[in-house]
Amino acid sequence: MAKKTHRIERRSDALSRERIIAAAIEILDRGGEGALTVRALAAHLATGSGAIYWHVADKNELLATATDDIIARVVSEVAGGARPREAIRAVALGVFDAIDAHPWVGAQLFREPWRPATLEIVESVGSRLKALGVPEAALFDSASALVHYILGVAGQNAANARLVAPGTDRSVFLAGVAGKWAALDPAKYPFVRQMATQLRDHDDRAQFLAGVDLILAGIATAQA
Amino acid sequence: MAKKTHRIERRSDALSRERIIAAAIEILDRGGEGALTVRALAAHLATGSGAIYWHVADKNELLATATDDIIARVVSEVAGGARPREAIRAVALGVFDAIDAHPWVGAQLFREPWRPATLEIVESVGSRLKALGVPEAALFDSASALVHYILGVAGQNAANARLVAPGTDRSVFLAGVAGKWAALDPAKYPFVRQMATQLRDHDDRAQFLAGVDLILAGIATAQA
DNA sequence: ACATGAATGGAACGCTGCTCCAATACTATG
DNA sequence: CATAGTATTGGAGCAGCGTTCCATTCATGT
């Protein structure tokens, strides 16, 4: 944006890409994906929409950049020295928790697979699989499976979060779904009905990790 | 909608929930998710928006019902007699192919986990896992992992499809992404760069199945 | 023939993302 | 210090969206 040689600060309340993105994150976290409108953002920053569009291409760029920021933070926080298997679990859990805190990130992760956010996850998971000794031929499929699983849970969690009033307790939501499951036609959905009670008091964080372990076990089996 | 006892057909061009949903599917398949607007739908049916809203609650119901229809068809097509393992693979592939044919289904699958579409998949996969002999205690986690993986791939495929002009060849798209991957900073993304060439000419359908097999292997390991 | 309610189609409302542009804030120069 | 020139601002306005409202039409039961 700035041309060449003037990083002398302008007015202290000056707009900037960073301030705009920070404000967007705040609005998203407070009110969910639907709350982020250009007008709301402009009001929050006490400016007009034109000023925003001078710093940012469009709303999608806003969401994408915000997502990249958050995911990059999560991935980089994983200790470099950790054993590969633990590192993979840590990255996966980090993504899980990040989406728990910012559900809109989950929805965003699905767009544009060449954006830093997804790339970061692939790189982090893939390099650890390599370190684990997964043979070259199986690496691509293995990394793909793990990342798709992580993104699948991410998307589902984000969707769930979108359905409840922000701030609702998770157990209330689970109990609600479990209730609907339990009320299903036993002839058509015997399995789902049977899972209803487990759904009610399961720990989705633990279940998510169990899935990661399952896939890691499958990868280990394949190379044996 | 109709009250009690008159199934005598009205005018032959009469609107109906079914005709509206069929038209919506046609528009979605032709032009992607963004092409389905109430105005476009009304134009396609040569009517007004008010008439549509008399038959259908809102646009979301339209998308949800259309998705339920397509997924139910896929799941029910899987032969009941097939061996459990093959049945699971068939359901997974069916969902994959359905989303390949109707990318908007992928995006829709993430909303409202108690809707028939998702339920159908959970039931179909879960009951087969049970038949496979997966112990009670591991059933929930196993089914959850498989379904989340399937949905993860679904979502990613749908997102990819949204990015290319409808009808673009898949290999062109893959080559494009592979090019971007190959051009990444080798210091930051060594793994992703290494995968670029494999991405270019991989078969995502086969890779998807490989992921299913990986998870099934992991499930089998866990019970041993 | 009339009355009734189902069904229709289109105008209108409030909202969205985004563009455009006159006005302003700031910097570099003479 | 004055002036010219560019970077930045804020808000009016546009086209399009989902949805609601309602006067009108159609098909039927009496």
XYZ file of C-alpha atoms (C1' of nucleotides) in Angstrom:
508
model
C 0.000 0.000 0.000
C 2.563 2.566 1.142
C 4.852 3.543 -1.658
C 8.455 3.712 -0.672
C 10.058 5.466 2.211
C 7.685 6.715 4.793
C 6.921 4.592 7.773
C 6.407 7.696 9.849
C 3.209 7.030 11.689
C 0.166 8.911 10.603
C -2.686 9.846 12.876
C -2.885 7.479 15.804
C -6.374 6.275 14.901
C -5.306 5.501 11.333
C -6.885 2.519 9.651
C -4.698 -0.385 8.632
C -5.082 -3.868 7.286
C -4.121 -5.222 10.690
C -6.618 -3.139 12.616
C -9.354 -4.100 10.188
C -8.629 -7.807 10.460
C -8.439 -7.618 14.234
C -11.812 -5.903 14.335
C -13.238 -8.526 11.989
C -12.031 -11.315 14.270
C -13.617 -9.612 17.234
C -16.970 -9.295 15.472
C -16.801 -12.891 14.252
C -16.003 -14.232 17.695
C -18.692 -12.172 19.328
C -21.541 -12.789 16.919
C -20.622 -15.600 14.569
C -20.186 -15.654 10.849
C -23.404 -13.868 10.088
C -22.502 -10.874 12.225
C -19.585 -9.840 10.047
C -20.999 -7.361 7.584
C -19.097 -4.547 5.983
C -21.421 -2.054 7.613
C -20.941 -3.575 11.079
C -17.203 -3.530 10.546
C -17.276 0.096 9.431
C -19.377 1.060 12.443
C -17.021 -0.803 14.783
C -14.081 1.107 13.341
C -16.021 4.374 13.136
C -15.401 4.752 9.443
C -17.068 4.079 6.096
C -17.049 1.054 3.852
C -14.943 2.804 1.242
C -12.059 3.212 3.655
C -12.154 -0.501 4.418
C -12.093 -1.443 0.770
C -9.016 0.680 0.275
C -7.085 -1.643 2.592
C -8.741 -4.957 1.796
C -9.822 -6.464 -1.520
C -13.098 -7.990 -0.394
C -14.842 -9.744 2.437
C -13.461 -13.114 1.459
C -9.893 -11.878 1.767
C -10.776 -10.678 5.231
C -12.014 -14.099 6.320
C -9.157 -15.928 4.644
C -6.470 -13.758 6.203
C -8.029 -13.988 9.632
C -8.124 -17.780 9.299
C -4.526 -17.957 8.122
C -3.441 -15.929 11.128
C -5.147 -18.171 13.634
C -4.048 -21.450 12.080
C -0.465 -20.293 11.651
C -0.379 -19.439 15.331
C -1.676 -22.899 16.264
C 0.745 -24.791 14.053
C 3.791 -22.794 15.057
C 3.024 -23.287 18.734
C 3.637 -27.010 18.448
C 7.048 -27.684 19.876
C 9.564 -28.541 17.181
C 11.296 -31.092 19.350
C 8.250 -33.210 20.092
C 8.195 -36.778 18.893
C 6.435 -36.940 15.502
C 3.436 -38.839 16.745
C 2.901 -36.418 19.595
C 3.417 -33.475 17.282
C 0.693 -34.713 14.953
C -1.680 -35.121 17.854
C -0.768 -31.658 19.092
C -1.399 -30.023 15.726
C -4.692 -31.832 15.354
C -5.804 -30.835 18.826
C -4.642 -27.290 18.218
C -6.807 -27.017 15.136
C -9.687 -28.567 17.029
C -9.386 -26.113 19.875
C -8.925 -23.147 17.578
C -12.187 -23.982 15.864
C -13.855 -24.453 19.191
C -12.801 -20.926 20.082
C -13.466 -19.455 16.618
C -16.077 -21.598 14.854
C -16.018 -19.467 11.713
C -12.459 -20.712 11.118
C -13.854 -24.182 10.516
C -16.072 -23.053 7.706
C -13.299 -21.002 6.164
C -10.741 -23.811 6.189
C -12.587 -25.485 3.350
C -12.073 -22.788 0.805
C -9.026 -22.438 -1.396
C -6.699 -25.326 -0.543
C -3.613 -23.407 -1.591
C -4.069 -20.788 1.069
C -1.565 -20.752 3.946
C -3.986 -22.129 6.537
C -4.564 -25.484 4.869
C -1.020 -25.642 3.583
C 0.296 -25.137 7.066
C -1.688 -28.103 8.328
C -0.663 -30.352 5.452
C 2.979 -29.439 5.866
C 2.931 -29.902 9.596
C 1.191 -33.269 9.483
C 3.000 -34.533 6.399
C 6.513 -33.765 7.563
C 5.815 -35.570 10.834
C 4.503 -38.603 9.008
C 7.709 -38.658 7.016
C 9.692 -38.467 10.235
C 7.631 -41.370 11.530
C 9.073 -43.464 8.747
C 6.026 -43.742 6.524
C 7.344 -44.936 3.163
C 7.419 -42.540 0.253
C 4.708 -44.369 -1.654
C 2.213 -44.186 1.213
C 2.980 -40.641 2.316
C 0.576 -38.782 0.082
C -2.415 -40.988 0.854
C -1.643 -41.023 4.560
C -1.276 -37.277 4.887
C -4.358 -36.755 2.790
C -6.430 -39.050 4.977
C -5.321 -37.394 8.191
C -5.856 -33.872 6.936
C -9.254 -34.694 5.509
C -10.280 -36.231 8.785
C -9.139 -33.172 10.706
C -10.962 -30.883 8.310
C -14.057 -33.057 8.475
C -14.282 -32.694 12.218
C -13.472 -29.015 11.884
C -16.311 -28.459 9.476
C -18.755 -30.423 11.550
C -17.865 -28.559 14.712
C -18.191 -25.264 12.936
C -21.581 -26.257 11.613
C -22.729 -27.273 15.072
C -21.517 -24.020 16.548
C -23.486 -22.140 13.927
C -26.661 -23.833 15.084
C -26.623 -22.821 18.700
C -26.880 -19.393 20.196
C -23.299 -18.216 20.752
C -22.212 -19.127 24.250
C -24.607 -22.012 24.704
C -23.162 -24.853 26.675
C -21.992 -27.701 24.521
C -23.692 -30.338 26.650
C -27.040 -28.657 26.118
C -26.537 -28.860 22.399
C -25.433 -32.492 22.548
C -28.393 -33.403 24.697
C -30.650 -31.801 22.121
C -29.211 -33.774 19.237
C -29.147 -36.945 21.326
C -32.815 -36.428 22.013
C -33.603 -36.178 18.320
C -31.537 -39.270 17.638
C -33.290 -41.239 20.349
C -36.665 -40.311 18.908
C -35.872 -41.722 15.466
C -37.691 -44.640 13.895
C -36.052 -47.773 15.400
C -36.711 -49.706 12.195
C -34.919 -47.228 9.962
C -32.148 -46.018 12.236
C -31.295 -48.743 14.783
C -27.613 -47.868 14.896
C -28.060 -44.134 15.247
C -30.596 -44.667 17.993
C -28.198 -46.904 19.811
C -25.503 -44.232 19.653
C -27.792 -41.566 21.062
C -26.964 -42.202 24.706
C -23.231 -42.251 23.994
C -23.569 -39.028 22.047
C -25.165 -37.326 25.011
C -22.204 -37.661 27.329
C -19.258 -38.225 25.067
C -16.259 -35.906 25.006
C -15.840 -34.764 21.432
C -12.307 -33.634 22.048
C -11.323 -37.114 23.205
C -13.286 -38.693 20.402
C -11.500 -36.514 17.892
C -8.135 -37.662 19.240
C -9.310 -41.265 19.144
C -9.972 -40.807 15.445
C -6.481 -39.441 14.881
C -5.047 -42.450 16.685
C -7.197 -44.776 14.628
C -5.833 -43.357 11.400
C -2.271 -43.405 12.709
C -2.767 -47.049 13.603
C -4.051 -47.730 10.114
C -1.015 -46.028 8.602
C 1.292 -48.101 10.793
C -0.491 -51.289 9.774
C -0.153 -50.498 6.092
C 3.618 -50.216 6.293
C 4.086 -53.401 8.250
C -50.293 -28.934 1.926
C -53.566 -30.115 0.417
C -56.214 -30.451 3.023
C -58.039 -33.721 2.918
C -59.644 -35.416 0.029
C -58.763 -33.987 -3.290
C -55.908 -35.568 -5.108
C -57.641 -34.705 -8.334
C -54.941 -33.047 -10.361
C -55.166 -29.356 -10.828
C -53.882 -27.565 -13.856
C -51.141 -29.561 -15.507
C -48.547 -26.839 -15.008
C -49.348 -26.630 -11.316
C -46.502 -25.872 -8.958
C -45.559 -28.420 -6.321
C -42.866 -28.973 -3.764
C -41.440 -31.708 -5.987
C -41.337 -29.604 -9.127
C -39.708 -26.754 -7.238
C -37.014 -28.979 -5.749
C -36.353 -30.606 -9.104
C -35.942 -27.201 -10.698
C -33.629 -26.144 -7.877
C -31.443 -29.204 -8.431
C -31.270 -28.434 -12.127
C -30.182 -24.858 -11.500
C -27.650 -25.949 -8.879
C -26.154 -28.565 -11.165
C -26.001 -26.205 -14.092
C -24.596 -23.149 -12.402
C -23.361 -24.083 -8.957
C -24.450 -22.938 -5.555
C -24.382 -19.264 -6.401
C -26.781 -19.684 -9.298
C -29.688 -20.723 -7.128
C -31.553 -17.549 -6.337
C -35.244 -17.311 -5.679
C -35.599 -15.036 -8.680
C -33.790 -17.473 -10.963
C -35.935 -20.281 -9.629
C -39.114 -18.280 -10.186
C -38.033 -17.424 -13.719
C -37.194 -21.053 -14.436
C -40.645 -22.090 -13.271
C -42.318 -19.108 -14.928
C -43.878 -17.936 -11.709
C -43.278 -15.467 -8.889
C -41.396 -15.801 -5.660
C -44.569 -15.745 -3.613
C -45.820 -18.930 -5.210
C -42.565 -20.666 -4.345
C -42.754 -19.592 -0.729
C -46.209 -21.042 -0.471
C -44.757 -24.515 -1.054
C -41.398 -24.170 0.652
C -40.408 -22.536 3.928
C -37.173 -20.951 2.803
C -34.130 -21.397 0.643
C -32.346 -23.491 3.228
C -35.157 -26.026 3.277
C -34.828 -26.254 -0.475
C -31.124 -27.078 -0.275
C -31.561 -29.459 2.631
C -34.349 -31.415 1.012
C -32.503 -31.653 -2.282
C -29.460 -32.969 -0.429
C -31.491 -35.497 1.534
C -32.997 -36.788 -1.690
C -29.670 -37.339 -3.382
C -27.943 -38.932 -0.404
C -30.875 -41.217 0.355
C -30.734 -42.453 -3.229
C -27.009 -43.173 -2.925
C -27.255 -45.019 0.365
C -30.244 -47.102 -0.603
C -28.578 -48.183 -3.828
C -25.923 -50.084 -1.910
C -26.818 -53.739 -2.099
C -28.077 -55.036 1.214
C -26.403 -58.356 0.726
C -22.900 -57.049 0.225
C -20.249 -57.958 2.733
C -19.984 -55.220 5.378
C -16.554 -54.053 4.355
C -17.584 -53.768 0.728
C -20.801 -52.065 1.693
C -18.917 -49.393 3.605
C -16.641 -48.796 0.655
C -19.659 -48.638 -1.645
C -21.466 -46.096 0.507
C -18.349 -43.980 0.796
C -17.751 -44.078 -2.925
C -21.394 -43.348 -3.584
C -21.227 -40.217 -1.470
C -17.992 -39.256 -3.182
C -19.477 -39.657 -6.634
C -22.678 -37.897 -5.706
C -20.695 -34.886 -4.628
C -18.635 -35.066 -7.758
C -21.864 -34.870 -9.738
C -23.527 -32.308 -7.456
C -20.841 -30.326 -5.631
C -23.363 -28.229 -3.728
C -24.353 -31.398 -1.840
C -20.930 -31.423 -0.238
C -21.373 -27.994 1.247
C -24.858 -28.783 2.433
C -23.886 -32.024 4.183
C -22.233 -30.035 6.925
C -25.310 -28.309 8.165
C -27.733 -29.783 10.661
C -26.400 -33.200 11.679
C -29.824 -34.516 12.548
C -31.090 -34.156 9.000
C -31.758 -37.374 7.071
C -28.745 -37.007 4.769
C -26.092 -37.225 7.474
C -28.126 -39.669 9.524
C -28.409 -41.961 6.555
C -24.644 -42.053 6.175
C -24.018 -42.632 9.874
C -26.573 -45.420 9.999
C -25.283 -47.080 6.888
C -21.643 -46.982 7.950
C -22.282 -47.725 11.597
C -24.489 -50.748 11.092
C -21.876 -52.252 8.800
C -19.127 -51.675 11.325
C -21.228 -53.493 13.846
C -21.666 -56.357 11.411
C -17.911 -56.380 10.963
C -17.609 -57.280 14.592
C -16.313 -53.999 15.957
C -16.821 -54.199 19.720
C -19.506 -52.095 21.312
C -17.050 -49.853 23.114
C -15.218 -48.897 19.930
C -18.257 -48.526 17.708
C -19.033 -44.899 18.333
C -15.486 -43.659 17.848
C -14.984 -45.819 14.779
C -18.159 -44.731 13.058
C -17.472 -41.143 13.969
C -13.981 -41.280 12.480
C -15.169 -42.816 9.229
C -18.060 -40.425 8.772
C -15.951 -37.400 9.575
C -13.373 -38.525 7.068
C -16.020 -38.988 4.387
C -17.506 -35.598 5.140
C -14.073 -34.015 5.153
C -13.350 -35.210 1.659
C -16.859 -34.248 0.641
C -16.387 -30.722 1.856
C -13.021 -30.347 0.249
C -14.264 -31.609 -3.096
C -17.210 -29.299 -2.945
C -14.928 -26.379 -2.180
C -12.682 -27.270 -5.085
C -15.612 -27.522 -7.430
C -16.764 -24.096 -6.350
C -13.457 -22.640 -7.434
C -13.437 -23.739 -11.036
C -15.772 -22.758 -13.799
C -18.479 -25.442 -13.883
C -17.497 -28.135 -16.328
C -13.775 -27.514 -16.151
C -11.723 -30.674 -16.402
C -10.497 -31.892 -13.050
C -6.960 -32.444 -14.282
C -6.709 -28.798 -15.286
C -7.667 -27.787 -11.790
C -5.249 -30.229 -10.174
C -2.448 -29.047 -12.419
C -3.174 -25.508 -11.334
C -2.984 -26.310 -7.639
C 0.056 -28.495 -8.172
C 1.742 -25.573 -9.885
C 1.067 -23.336 -6.905
C 2.345 -25.999 -4.541
C 5.514 -26.462 -6.553
C 6.189 -22.734 -6.480
C 6.125 -22.562 -2.671
C 9.086 -21.629 -0.534
C 11.149 -24.838 -0.187
C 12.319 -23.794 3.249
C 8.821 -23.334 4.638
C 6.929 -26.040 2.794
C 9.295 -28.873 1.887
C 6.689 -31.569 2.301
C 3.945 -29.839 0.350
C 6.347 -29.092 -2.472
C 7.358 -32.710 -2.587
C 3.720 -33.758 -2.876
C 3.070 -31.366 -5.754
C 4.022 -33.790 -8.501
C 1.934 -36.576 -6.979
C -0.978 -34.201 -6.643
C -0.853 -33.398 -10.338
C -1.572 -36.893 -11.554
C -3.193 -38.620 -8.625
C -6.658 -40.115 -8.793
C -8.651 -38.531 -5.994
C -11.302 -41.217 -6.167
C -8.693 -43.901 -5.539
C -7.024 -41.793 -2.882
C -10.339 -41.342 -1.143
C -10.848 -45.107 -1.045
C -7.306 -45.588 0.212
C -8.220 -43.331 3.121
C -11.289 -45.414 3.892
C -9.160 -48.542 3.860
C -6.612 -46.908 6.115
C -9.257 -46.127 8.692
C -10.777 -49.591 8.416
C -7.314 -51.038 8.987
C -6.920 -48.847 12.040
C -10.257 -50.016 13.380
C -9.270 -53.636 12.848
C -5.962 -53.069 14.626
C -7.659 -51.529 17.620
C -9.842 -54.552 18.216
C -6.984 -57.040 17.912
C -74.641 -19.181 -9.190
C -72.272 -18.394 -5.462
C -68.913 -18.719 -1.644
C -64.613 -20.415 0.042
C -60.105 -21.412 0.536
C -55.993 -22.994 -2.101
C -52.704 -21.236 -5.083
C -50.531 -17.644 -7.739
C -47.300 -13.840 -9.232
C -45.281 -9.623 -8.600
C -44.430 -5.298 -6.017
C -42.018 -3.820 -2.164
C -38.905 -4.083 2.120
C -34.727 -4.345 4.406
C -30.515 -6.120 3.990
C -26.145 -7.366 1.702
C -21.245 -6.646 -0.691
C -19.183 -3.439 -3.313
C -18.024 0.926 -6.264
C -17.475 5.599 -6.889
C -16.073 10.002 -5.765
C -15.755 14.526 -3.495
C -13.458 15.860 0.572
C -9.625 15.585 3.682
C -4.950 14.468 5.781
C -0.526 14.171 5.048
C 4.257 14.554 2.669
C 7.653 16.365 -0.361
C 8.947 20.048 -2.745
C 9.954 25.180 -4.232
C 6.064 28.712 4.785
C 3.085 28.023 0.774
C 1.864 24.998 -2.645
C 1.323 20.829 -5.273
C 0.488 16.145 -5.250
C -0.599 11.773 -3.433
C -2.591 8.654 0.184
C -6.534 7.961 2.697
C -11.133 8.683 4.188
C -16.366 8.327 4.734
C -20.657 7.960 2.895
C -24.048 8.022 -0.953
C -25.584 4.968 -4.247
C -26.087 0.582 -7.026
C -27.458 -3.928 -8.062
C -28.786 -8.007 -6.155
C -30.288 -10.971 -2.435
C -34.058 -13.586 0.614
C -38.361 -12.838 2.263
C -43.123 -10.841 3.091
C -47.367 -9.076 1.724
C -51.420 -8.975 -0.719
C -54.698 -8.371 -4.522
C -56.047 -11.586 -7.828
C -57.197 -16.061 -10.011
C -58.567 -20.892 -10.031
C -60.997 -25.076 -8.680
C -64.047 -26.828 -6.074
C -68.433 -27.995 -2.643
C -72.915 -26.306 -1.950
